[in-house]
Coordinates of C-alpha atoms in Angstrom, one line a residue:
M1 CA 87.4 41.0 -12.8
Q2 CA 86.8 38.9 -15.8
F3 CA 88.5 38.6 -19.2
L4 CA 87.0 38.5 -22.7
A5 CA 90.0 37.1 -24.3
P6 CA 91.5 35.0 -21.5
A7 CA 93.5 33.0 -24.2
A8 CA 95.9 35.9 -24.5
W9 CA 97.5 34.8 -21.3
G10 CA 100.1 32.8 -23.4
F11 CA 101.7 36.2 -24.2
F12 CA 103.2 36.3 -20.7
L13 CA 105.9 34.0 -22.0
I14 CA 107.6 37.4 -23.2
I15 CA 108.5 38.2 -19.5
P16 CA 111.0 35.4 -19.0
V17 CA 112.4 36.2 -22.5
I18 CA 113.1 39.8 -21.2
V19 CA 114.8 38.6 -18.1
L20 CA 117.0 36.2 -20.3
F21 CA 118.2 39.1 -22.4
Y22 CA 119.5 40.6 -19.2
L23 CA 121.1 37.3 -18.3
L24 CA 123.2 36.9 -21.5
R25 CA 126.6 38.5 -22.3
Q26 CA 126.7 40.8 -25.3
K27 CA 129.2 39.8 -28.0
K28 CA 132.2 42.3 -28.3
T29 CA 135.4 42.4 -30.6
A30 CA 138.6 42.2 -28.9
Y31 CA 141.4 45.0 -29.6
E32 CA 144.9 45.3 -28.2
I33 CA 145.6 48.5 -26.4
S34 CA 148.5 50.1 -24.6
S35 CA 147.0 50.9 -21.5
T36 CA 143.6 50.1 -19.8
L37 CA 143.7 53.1 -17.5
L38 CA 141.3 55.1 -19.6
W39 CA 138.9 52.1 -20.2
Q40 CA 137.9 51.1 -16.4
R41 CA 134.2 52.0 -17.1
V42 CA 134.1 49.7 -20.3
L43 CA 135.7 47.1 -18.2
A44 CA 133.1 47.5 -15.5
D45 CA 130.4 47.1 -18.1
T46 CA 132.0 44.0 -19.5
L47 CA 132.1 42.4 -16.0
S48 CA 128.5 43.2 -15.4
Q49 CA 127.5 41.4 -18.6
T50 CA 129.2 38.1 -17.7
P51 CA 126.6 35.3 -18.7
W52 CA 124.5 33.4 -16.0
Q53 CA 125.8 35.6 -13.2
R54 CA 123.3 36.7 -10.4
L55 CA 120.6 38.9 -11.8
R56 CA 121.2 42.4 -10.3
R57 CA 118.7 45.2 -9.6
N58 CA 118.0 47.0 -12.8
L59 CA 115.3 49.7 -13.0
L60 CA 115.2 49.6 -16.8
M61 CA 114.4 45.9 -16.8
F62 CA 111.6 46.3 -14.1
L63 CA 110.2 48.9 -16.3
Q64 CA 110.3 46.7 -19.3
L65 CA 108.6 43.8 -17.4
L66 CA 105.9 46.0 -16.1
L67 CA 105.2 47.3 -19.6
A68 CA 105.1 43.6 -20.8
F69 CA 102.6 42.6 -18.2
L70 CA 100.3 45.6 -19.0
L71 CA 100.3 45.0 -22.7
V72 CA 99.4 41.3 -22.1
M73 CA 96.7 42.3 -19.7
A74 CA 95.3 44.7 -22.4
L75 CA 95.1 41.9 -25.0
M76 CA 93.3 39.7 -22.4
R77 CA 90.5 42.5 -22.3
P78 CA 89.8 42.6 -18.5
Y79 CA 86.3 44.0 -17.6
L80 CA 84.2 44.7 -14.6
V81 CA 80.5 43.9 -14.5
S82 CA 78.6 47.2 -14.1
I83 CA 74.8 47.5 -13.6
Q84 CA 73.5 50.5 -15.4
Q85 CA 71.1 52.8 -13.5
S86 CA 67.6 53.2 -14.6
S87 CA 64.8 55.7 -13.7
E88 CA 62.1 52.8 -13.8
D89 CA 60.5 51.6 -10.6
L90 CA 61.9 48.0 -9.7
M91 CA 59.8 44.9 -8.9
I92 CA 61.7 42.0 -7.6
L93 CA 60.5 38.4 -7.8
L94 CA 62.6 35.9 -6.0
D95 CA 62.1 32.2 -6.5
T96 CA 62.1 30.4 -3.2
S97 CA 61.4 26.8 -4.4
A98 CA 63.6 23.8 -3.1
S99 CA 65.8 23.9 -6.1
M100 CA 67.1 27.3 -5.0
A101 CA 69.0 25.4 -2.2
A102 CA 71.2 23.8 -4.6
L103 CA 74.9 24.4 -4.1
E104 CA 77.0 26.4 -6.7
N105 CA 80.5 26.2 -5.4
G106 CA 79.7 26.0 -1.8
R107 CA 77.0 28.8 -2.0
T108 CA 73.2 28.2 -2.5
R109 CA 71.5 29.6 -5.4
N110 CA 69.3 31.6 -3.1
D111 CA 72.6 33.3 -1.9
L112 CA 73.7 34.0 -5.3
A113 CA 70.3 35.5 -6.2
K114 CA 70.3 37.6 -3.2
E115 CA 73.9 38.9 -4.0
E116 CA 72.7 40.0 -7.6
I117 CA 69.4 41.5 -6.0
T118 CA 71.6 43.6 -3.6
A119 CA 73.7 44.9 -6.5
L120 CA 70.8 45.8 -8.5
V121 CA 68.9 47.7 -5.7
K122 CA 72.2 49.7 -4.8
S123 CA 72.7 50.6 -8.3
R124 CA 69.3 52.4 -8.5
K125 CA 68.8 56.1 -8.6
P126 CA 67.3 57.9 -5.6
G127 CA 63.6 57.9 -5.8
T128 CA 63.2 54.5 -7.3
R129 CA 60.4 52.6 -5.8
F130 CA 60.9 49.1 -4.9
S131 CA 58.9 46.0 -4.5
L132 CA 60.0 42.7 -3.2
I133 CA 57.7 39.4 -3.7
K134 CA 58.7 35.9 -2.4
V135 CA 57.5 33.5 -5.0
G136 CA 56.6 30.2 -3.3
R137 CA 53.4 28.0 -3.2
T138 CA 51.8 31.3 -2.7
P139 CA 53.4 34.7 -3.4
Q140 CA 54.2 36.8 -0.5
A141 CA 54.8 40.7 -1.1
L142 CA 57.5 41.4 1.5
V143 CA 57.9 45.1 0.5
T144 CA 55.8 47.2 -1.8
R145 CA 56.5 50.6 -3.5
T146 CA 59.1 51.8 -1.0
E147 CA 61.8 54.1 -1.9
D148 CA 63.9 52.9 1.1
A149 CA 66.5 50.5 -0.2
G150 CA 67.7 49.6 3.3
E151 CA 64.0 48.1 3.7
V152 CA 64.3 46.1 0.8
L153 CA 67.7 44.6 1.8
A154 CA 66.5 43.9 5.3
A155 CA 63.7 42.0 4.0
L156 CA 65.8 40.2 1.4
K157 CA 68.1 38.8 4.2
K158 CA 65.5 36.8 5.8
V159 CA 64.3 35.0 2.6
A160 CA 65.2 31.4 2.5
P161 CA 64.3 28.5 0.0
G162 CA 61.5 26.3 1.3
Y163 CA 60.6 22.6 0.7
Y164 CA 58.1 23.1 -1.9
E165 CA 57.5 23.7 -5.6
A166 CA 56.9 27.3 -6.6
E167 CA 54.1 28.4 -8.6
L168 CA 54.0 31.6 -10.8
E169 CA 50.4 32.0 -11.9
T170 CA 49.3 33.7 -8.7
T171 CA 52.5 35.6 -8.5
L172 CA 51.9 37.1 -11.9
S173 CA 48.3 38.1 -10.9
L174 CA 49.7 40.0 -7.7
V175 CA 52.3 41.6 -10.0
T176 CA 49.4 42.9 -12.3
A177 CA 47.6 44.0 -9.2
L178 CA 50.7 46.1 -7.9
L179 CA 51.4 47.6 -11.3
E180 CA 50.3 51.2 -11.5
K181 CA 49.1 52.6 -14.8
G182 CA 51.3 55.1 -16.3
A183 CA 54.3 54.0 -14.2
R184 CA 57.4 52.6 -15.9
T185 CA 58.2 49.2 -13.8
Q186 CA 61.1 47.0 -14.5
T187 CA 59.9 43.4 -13.1
V188 CA 62.9 41.0 -12.6
F189 CA 62.3 37.4 -11.9
F190 CA 65.5 35.6 -10.2
S191 CA 65.1 31.9 -10.6
D192 CA 66.6 28.7 -12.0
G193 CA 63.6 28.3 -14.1
G194 CA 62.3 25.1 -12.3
I195 CA 58.9 26.5 -11.6
A196 CA 55.3 26.0 -12.7
V197 CA 54.6 28.4 -15.5
P198 CA 50.9 29.1 -16.4
E199 CA 49.6 28.6 -19.8
G200 CA 47.7 31.2 -21.7
V201 CA 49.0 34.2 -19.7
S202 CA 50.0 37.4 -21.5
G203 CA 53.3 38.8 -20.9
I204 CA 53.9 41.6 -18.4
P205 CA 55.8 44.8 -19.6
G206 CA 59.2 45.0 -18.6
F207 CA 59.4 41.3 -17.5
E208 CA 62.9 40.0 -17.3
Y209 CA 64.1 36.4 -16.4
R210 CA 67.6 36.2 -14.6
K211 CA 68.9 32.7 -14.7
I212 CA 70.5 31.7 -11.4
G213 CA 72.8 28.4 -11.2
R214 CA 74.9 26.3 -13.5
S215 CA 75.0 23.1 -11.5
E216 CA 73.3 19.8 -13.1
D217 CA 74.6 16.8 -11.1
N218 CA 72.0 15.5 -9.0
L219 CA 70.7 12.2 -7.6
A220 CA 67.3 11.9 -5.9
I221 CA 65.1 9.4 -4.2
G222 CA 62.1 9.4 -6.4
A223 CA 60.0 6.9 -4.9
F224 CA 60.0 5.0 -1.4
S225 CA 57.1 2.6 -0.7
T226 CA 56.3 -0.8 0.7
G227 CA 54.0 -3.6 -0.3
E228 CA 53.5 -7.3 0.1
G229 CA 56.3 -9.5 -1.4
E230 CA 56.9 -13.3 -1.7
K231 CA 58.5 -13.4 1.6
G232 CA 56.6 -10.9 3.2
L233 CA 56.8 -7.1 3.4
L234 CA 58.9 -5.5 0.7
A235 CA 60.3 -2.1 0.4
M236 CA 61.1 -0.3 -2.8
T237 CA 63.5 2.6 -3.3
R238 CA 63.9 4.4 -6.8
I239 CA 67.0 6.2 -7.4
D240 CA 66.8 9.0 -10.2
N241 CA 69.8 10.6 -11.9
Y242 CA 69.0 14.1 -13.2
G243 CA 72.6 14.6 -14.1
P244 CA 74.5 14.3 -17.6
E245 CA 76.9 11.6 -16.3
E246 CA 76.6 8.1 -14.8
M247 CA 76.6 8.2 -10.9
E248 CA 77.1 5.6 -8.4
T249 CA 75.9 5.8 -4.8
A250 CA 75.4 3.8 -1.6
V251 CA 71.8 3.4 -0.6
T252 CA 71.3 2.9 3.2
L253 CA 68.1 1.5 4.9
R254 CA 67.6 2.3 8.5
S255 CA 65.0 1.9 11.2
E256 CA 65.0 3.3 14.9
N257 CA 68.6 4.3 14.4
A258 CA 69.9 1.1 13.4
V259 CA 71.3 0.1 9.9
L260 CA 69.2 -2.5 8.2
D261 CA 71.2 -2.9 5.0
I262 CA 73.4 -0.9 2.5
K263 CA 73.5 -1.5 -1.1
A264 CA 75.4 0.0 -4.0
V265 CA 73.8 1.3 -7.3
K266 CA 74.8 2.7 -10.5
V267 CA 72.4 5.1 -12.3
A268 CA 72.8 6.0 -15.9
P269 CA 72.3 9.8 -16.8
G270 CA 68.6 10.7 -17.1
Q271 CA 67.5 7.2 -15.9
A272 CA 66.3 5.4 -12.7
A273 CA 67.4 2.5 -10.8
H274 CA 65.5 0.6 -8.2
V275 CA 66.6 -1.2 -4.9
Y276 CA 64.6 -3.8 -3.1
W277 CA 64.6 -4.8 0.4
D278 CA 63.0 -7.7 2.4
I279 CA 61.9 -6.1 5.8
P280 CA 60.5 -7.6 8.9
R281 CA 57.1 -6.6 10.1
G282 CA 56.5 -4.4 13.1
L283 CA 59.1 -1.7 12.3
P284 CA 57.7 1.8 13.2
Y285 CA 59.2 3.5 10.2
L286 CA 61.9 3.3 7.7
E287 CA 64.6 5.7 6.5
A288 CA 66.3 5.5 2.9
M289 CA 69.4 7.6 2.4
I290 CA 71.6 8.0 -0.7
D291 CA 75.2 8.9 -0.1
A292 CA 75.7 11.4 -3.1
K293 CA 77.8 14.4 -3.1
D294 CA 75.5 16.4 -5.3
A295 CA 74.1 19.9 -5.5
L296 CA 70.7 19.4 -3.7
E297 CA 70.6 17.6 -0.4
V298 CA 66.9 17.5 0.5
D299 CA 66.1 14.9 -2.0
N300 CA 68.8 12.4 -0.6
V301 CA 66.7 11.1 2.1
S302 CA 63.2 9.8 2.6
W303 CA 60.9 8.2 5.2
I304 CA 58.0 5.9 5.2
V305 CA 55.8 4.3 7.8
P306 CA 55.4 0.6 6.3
E307 CA 52.3 -0.2 8.3
K308 CA 49.7 2.2 9.2
G309 CA 48.6 2.7 12.8
R310 CA 47.5 -0.3 14.9
Q311 CA 44.4 -2.1 15.5
V312 CA 41.3 -0.2 16.8
K313 CA 39.7 -1.8 19.8
T314 CA 36.2 -2.0 18.9
L315 CA 33.1 -3.1 20.8
L316 CA 30.1 -4.3 19.0
V317 CA 26.8 -4.3 20.9
T318 CA 24.2 -6.4 19.2
A319 CA 21.5 -9.1 19.8
G320 CA 22.9 -10.8 16.5
N321 CA 23.9 -9.5 13.3
I322 CA 26.1 -11.7 11.2
F323 CA 26.6 -9.2 8.4
L324 CA 27.9 -6.6 10.7
E325 CA 30.1 -8.9 12.7
Q326 CA 31.6 -10.3 9.8
A327 CA 32.3 -6.9 8.1
L328 CA 34.2 -5.8 11.2
K329 CA 36.1 -9.0 11.7
L330 CA 37.3 -9.0 8.1
N331 CA 39.0 -5.5 8.6
P332 CA 42.5 -6.1 9.8
G333 CA 42.5 -2.7 11.4
V334 CA 39.6 -3.8 13.8
E335 CA 40.2 -5.9 17.2
L336 CA 36.6 -6.9 17.6
H337 CA 34.9 -7.5 20.8
K338 CA 31.1 -8.3 21.0
A339 CA 28.6 -8.0 23.8
A340 CA 24.7 -8.4 24.2
P341 CA 22.8 -5.2 24.8
A342 CA 21.9 -6.6 28.3
D343 CA 25.8 -6.9 29.3
Y344 CA 26.4 -3.2 28.2
P345 CA 26.0 -1.7 31.5
D346 CA 28.8 -3.8 33.1
I347 CA 31.3 -3.3 30.4
Q348 CA 34.3 -0.8 31.1
K349 CA 33.5 1.6 28.2
D350 CA 36.9 3.5 28.4
A351 CA 38.7 0.4 27.2
Y352 CA 37.2 0.7 23.8
A353 CA 38.2 3.2 21.1
L354 CA 35.2 2.7 18.8
S355 CA 31.6 1.5 19.9
V356 CA 29.3 -0.1 17.3
F357 CA 25.5 -0.1 18.4
D358 CA 23.2 -2.5 16.3
G359 CA 19.4 -1.7 17.2
F360 CA 20.3 -0.4 20.6
W361 CA 21.0 3.0 22.3
P362 CA 22.8 3.1 25.8
E363 CA 22.1 5.3 28.7
P364 CA 23.6 7.8 29.4
D365 CA 24.2 9.0 25.8
P366 CA 27.5 7.7 24.3
S367 CA 30.5 10.0 23.7
G368 CA 33.6 9.6 21.6
Y369 CA 33.7 7.5 18.6
F370 CA 30.6 5.5 17.7
V371 CA 28.4 4.2 14.9
V372 CA 24.7 3.3 15.6
F373 CA 22.5 1.1 13.1
N374 CA 18.7 1.3 13.3
P375 CA 18.7 3.5 16.4
P376 CA 15.4 3.3 18.7
V377 CA 12.8 5.9 18.4
G378 CA 13.6 7.1 22.0
S379 CA 17.4 7.6 21.3
G380 CA 16.9 11.2 20.2
L381 CA 18.3 10.5 17.0
V382 CA 15.1 9.6 15.1
D383 CA 13.0 12.6 13.5
S384 CA 10.2 10.2 12.0
G385 CA 9.2 6.7 12.5
E386 CA 9.9 3.6 10.2
L387 CA 8.2 3.9 6.8
P388 CA 8.6 2.1 3.5
A389 CA 11.5 3.4 1.5
A390 CA 10.5 4.7 -1.7
G391 CA 12.4 6.8 -4.3
E392 CA 15.8 7.4 -5.3
L393 CA 18.7 7.7 -3.1
A394 CA 20.7 11.1 -3.1
M395 CA 24.1 11.4 -1.6
E396 CA 25.7 14.6 -0.2
A397 CA 28.8 15.4 -2.4
G398 CA 32.3 15.4 -0.9
Q399 CA 31.4 13.2 2.1
P400 CA 34.3 10.8 2.9
V401 CA 32.2 8.1 4.4
L402 CA 30.4 7.6 1.1
R403 CA 33.7 7.8 -1.2
Y404 CA 33.7 5.0 -3.8
V405 CA 30.1 3.7 -2.7
S406 CA 27.7 3.0 -5.4
W407 CA 23.8 3.0 -4.4
N408 CA 22.6 2.4 -8.0
D409 CA 21.7 -1.5 -7.0
V410 CA 20.9 -1.0 -3.3
H411 CA 17.3 -1.5 -2.0
I412 CA 16.0 -0.6 1.3
E413 CA 12.6 -2.1 2.6
K414 CA 11.9 0.3 5.4
S415 CA 13.8 3.0 7.3
K416 CA 13.4 5.7 9.8
G417 CA 14.1 9.4 9.2
L418 CA 17.0 10.7 11.2
K419 CA 17.4 14.1 13.0
T420 CA 19.5 16.6 11.2
S421 CA 19.9 19.0 14.1
G422 CA 22.3 19.2 17.0
G423 CA 25.3 19.0 14.9
W424 CA 24.1 15.8 12.9
E425 CA 24.5 16.5 9.1
P426 CA 22.8 14.2 6.4
V427 CA 25.1 12.3 4.0
L428 CA 22.4 10.2 2.3
Q429 CA 18.8 11.1 1.8
L430 CA 15.6 9.4 0.5
G431 CA 13.3 12.2 -0.3
D432 CA 13.0 14.6 2.4
R433 CA 14.2 12.0 5.1
A434 CA 17.9 11.4 6.1
L435 CA 18.9 7.7 6.1
I436 CA 22.8 8.3 7.2
T437 CA 23.9 11.2 9.2
V438 CA 27.4 12.1 10.9
K439 CA 28.4 14.2 13.6
S440 CA 31.9 15.5 14.4
S441 CA 33.5 17.7 17.1
A442 CA 37.0 17.9 18.4
N443 CA 36.8 14.9 20.5
S444 CA 34.2 12.9 19.0
R445 CA 33.0 11.6 15.7
A446 CA 29.7 9.4 15.1
A447 CA 27.6 8.0 12.4
A448 CA 24.0 6.8 12.3
F449 CA 22.0 4.6 9.9
G450 CA 18.4 5.0 10.0
F451 CA 17.6 1.2 8.8
D452 CA 18.0 -2.1 9.9
L453 CA 20.7 -4.1 7.7
H454 CA 18.4 -7.0 7.6
R455 CA 15.7 -5.1 5.9
S456 CA 18.0 -4.1 3.0
D457 CA 20.2 -5.8 0.6
L458 CA 23.2 -3.5 1.3
P459 CA 25.3 -6.3 3.0
L460 CA 25.1 -8.4 -0.2
R461 CA 26.4 -5.6 -2.5
P462 CA 30.1 -4.8 -3.0
A463 CA 29.2 -1.0 -1.6
F464 CA 29.0 -2.6 1.9
P465 CA 32.5 -3.4 2.6
I466 CA 33.7 -0.2 1.1
L467 CA 31.1 1.9 3.3
M468 CA 32.4 -0.1 6.4
Q469 CA 35.9 0.8 5.8
N470 CA 34.9 4.4 4.9
I471 CA 32.9 4.8 8.4
L472 CA 35.9 3.1 10.3
D473 CA 38.4 5.4 8.7
W474 CA 36.4 8.5 9.4
T475 CA 35.2 7.7 12.8
V476 CA 38.5 6.5 14.5
P477 CA 41.4 6.0 12.1
Q478 CA 44.1 3.6 13.0
G479 CA 46.3 5.8 15.2
A480 CA 46.5 9.6 15.6
V481 CA 47.8 10.2 12.1
R482 CA 45.3 9.5 9.4
E483 CA 47.9 10.3 6.6
V484 CA 51.2 8.8 7.5
Q485 CA 53.1 10.0 4.2
V486 CA 52.5 13.7 3.7
S487 CA 54.4 16.4 1.8
A488 CA 56.4 19.2 3.4
E489 CA 54.4 22.3 4.6
T490 CA 51.0 20.1 4.2
P491 CA 48.3 20.9 7.1
V492 CA 47.5 17.7 9.0
Q493 CA 44.4 17.0 11.0
L494 CA 45.3 14.5 13.6
N495 CA 42.7 12.1 15.2
I496 CA 43.2 12.4 19.1
A497 CA 41.3 10.0 21.6
P498 CA 38.7 11.9 23.4
R499 CA 40.3 11.0 26.8
A500 CA 43.7 12.1 26.0
E501 CA 45.3 14.1 28.8
E502 CA 48.2 15.4 26.6
V503 CA 49.3 15.5 23.2
V504 CA 52.8 16.3 22.0
L505 CA 54.3 16.7 18.6
I506 CA 57.9 15.7 18.4
N507 CA 59.7 17.3 15.4
P508 CA 62.7 15.6 13.6
D509 CA 65.1 17.8 15.6
D510 CA 63.6 16.3 18.8
T511 CA 61.9 19.5 19.8
R512 CA 58.5 19.2 21.3
K513 CA 55.3 21.1 21.0
T514 CA 52.3 20.6 23.2
L515 CA 49.1 20.5 20.9
K516 CA 45.6 21.7 21.8
S517 CA 42.2 21.0 20.4
P518 CA 41.3 20.8 17.5
Y519 CA 44.7 19.1 16.9
M520 CA 45.4 20.5 13.6
L521 CA 49.0 20.8 12.4
N522 CA 49.4 23.8 10.2
S523 CA 51.9 24.2 7.2
G524 CA 54.5 25.5 9.6
D525 CA 54.3 22.6 11.8
T526 CA 55.3 20.4 8.9
R527 CA 57.7 22.7 7.3
K528 CA 61.0 20.4 7.4
P529 CA 61.0 17.0 5.9
G530 CA 61.7 14.3 8.5
L531 CA 60.1 11.9 10.9
Y532 CA 57.5 13.2 13.2
K533 CA 56.1 11.6 16.2
V534 CA 52.6 12.3 17.8
E535 CA 52.4 11.2 21.6
Q536 CA 49.2 10.8 23.4
L537 CA 49.0 10.4 27.1
A538 CA 45.8 8.8 28.4
G539 CA 45.1 6.9 31.6
G540 CA 48.7 6.8 32.4
E541 CA 49.5 5.0 29.1
K542 CA 51.5 6.5 26.3
Q543 CA 50.6 6.1 22.5
V544 CA 53.2 7.0 19.8
D545 CA 52.3 7.4 16.1
Y546 CA 54.7 8.2 13.3
M547 CA 54.4 10.4 10.3
A548 CA 56.8 10.8 7.5
V549 CA 57.3 14.1 5.9
S550 CA 59.2 13.6 2.8
F551 CA 60.2 15.9 -0.2
V552 CA 59.7 14.1 -3.6
S553 CA 59.7 16.5 -6.6
P554 CA 61.0 15.7 -10.1
R555 CA 60.8 19.3 -11.1
E556 CA 62.9 20.5 -8.3
S557 CA 65.3 17.6 -8.4
S558 CA 65.9 18.4 -11.9
I559 CA 68.2 21.3 -11.1
A560 CA 69.6 22.2 -14.6
A561 CA 68.8 25.9 -14.8
A562 CA 66.6 26.8 -17.7
D563 CA 67.8 29.4 -20.3
T564 CA 64.3 30.1 -21.4
L565 CA 61.1 30.8 -19.2
K566 CA 57.9 30.2 -21.2
L567 CA 55.3 32.9 -20.2
G568 CA 52.2 32.2 -21.9
N569 CA 53.0 32.2 -25.8
L570 CA 56.2 34.3 -25.1
D571 CA 59.5 32.7 -24.4
V572 CA 61.3 34.9 -22.0
K573 CA 65.3 34.2 -22.4
T574 CA 67.6 34.6 -19.5
N575 CA 68.5 38.3 -19.5
E576 CA 71.4 40.2 -17.9
G577 CA 69.0 43.1 -17.7
T578 CA 70.5 46.5 -17.4
R579 CA 74.1 45.0 -16.8
V580 CA 77.1 46.3 -18.9
N581 CA 80.6 45.3 -19.1
L582 CA 83.2 48.0 -18.2
E583 CA 86.6 47.1 -20.3
L584 CA 89.7 48.2 -18.6
W585 CA 91.9 47.8 -21.5
P586 CA 91.9 51.7 -22.4
F587 CA 93.0 52.5 -19.1
I588 CA 95.7 50.1 -19.3
I589 CA 97.1 51.4 -22.5
I590 CA 97.1 55.0 -21.0
A591 CA 99.2 53.3 -18.4
V592 CA 101.5 51.7 -20.8
M593 CA 102.1 55.0 -22.6
V594 CA 103.1 56.6 -19.2
F595 CA 105.6 53.9 -18.2
L596 CA 107.1 53.8 -21.7
C597 CA 107.8 57.5 -21.4
L598 CA 109.2 56.8 -17.9
E599 CA 111.5 53.8 -19.4
W600 CA 112.8 56.0 -22.3
W601 CA 113.8 58.7 -19.7
V602 CA 115.7 56.2 -17.6
Y603 CA 117.3 54.9 -20.6
L604 CA 118.6 58.1 -21.5
R605 CA 119.9 59.2 -18.1
G606 CA 121.8 55.8 -18.1
H607 CA 123.7 56.7 -21.2

């Protein structure tokens, strides 16, 4: 029950006044009489009105108090919220973005929205067709055109907010596809308005926006990163205040379940504060947490892997190539070992994660991760012999090994044409000949260059170190995790050693999942923010790599619910839809009249 005029509660002061009247003695005039024998009843009434005596039961007083209470309640205009029934079909859109997990008096916005949806569904007339769409990164139609309200409510119970930003454009496309021509449909979107709204989209007939939530106070970790500082490695944490008032919080830095430091910070409303930390090298991960009692918890903690992976043990087999050797040595992620071609048969090949062959091809054919420059004709990689290079170089679009590499000022004297079959794909061509090819499988990655570096000016160009870094990152990145910082629900391709016997993903809650080739983590595997570990077991040795899944979204952290949702050129204001207020004061007045008659009857009987 709610009140349209709650200020009228002040009239309740009349209740103690009524009681006071029954406590006070009435003033009477004294007369002398000859005998009190006939005045016993008057004496009894006089004694009952002695001031400040204990209040006795009096039906007339109770009725008057009840009348006063009902009259004041009528002045306060109490009402009940009712949902008017409609004969239209009902399509329900429920926002499941991260901000819908914000708390409102101990309950999430998702819970409040589901409560309103339940009331709306139950209020509809029999024969209404319902549709329920979950609005997230991509829309999901949970129920479509059913007359079974129970089916809708059962599907609704399973809906929970995710750790992502929701997007409305594809949802509106789905809604348009589900709308039937000639059918009257009411489309109701339950959201706090923190959603990506498309531009230039025409409005949908019968579209309504129901605003969910009132909370505004929220602190969030807006950024967490590391870099080189004056004294070594430096970590930076940015704290954003999305609320209307200044907030103070403690920021804790942890690693391997140990507290490294705690700092206090004040953040002005709508502003950000930065916290800096000098940290030692070699830490596998860092965790920053703010001690904020705000509405949204998911943005109060963040993780980072400060130093990606480890050095890749690399074998260079060459008769002498100073350009190639220096390019590998200068890469901090490479632990370089060099050998002559004649010594290769005696080398324990399993000890190296990456092999680089310069003008040499081993027998049997290598496997795993390798790069070959200027392969011999008998290697099986060469399609045509060495010829003078003439013409313009052409790159295949979207190839990661050529990212940021410019070939405008690179000249090649002679080159071989590489084979583009058996899984080998060209990434750089000269006319109809392939100069660079790559090959990829579940447990192997390889790249081949069809020319001798000494017969080109590539080592003298800025493109060479960039190209070598791309090749190393693509063939065997440092560690199993290529991207150590990812967003929640993001697919991740792992780079697993070819000889790995077992690969296990350890989730933030310490649950374990054994992975199989092709070692791809789908969006469900990284659904929850936290620190993930990838364990590889090979040759009795265990290798552990860390991956930080964090939630950082200014749009979702700004939890103040929007009063207006911009849909194309139309501003859709928050709408109570078919809700009506059922005022109770007429019923109270009828009750007052009944009790007033009863009070008059009691008074007459008493006199």
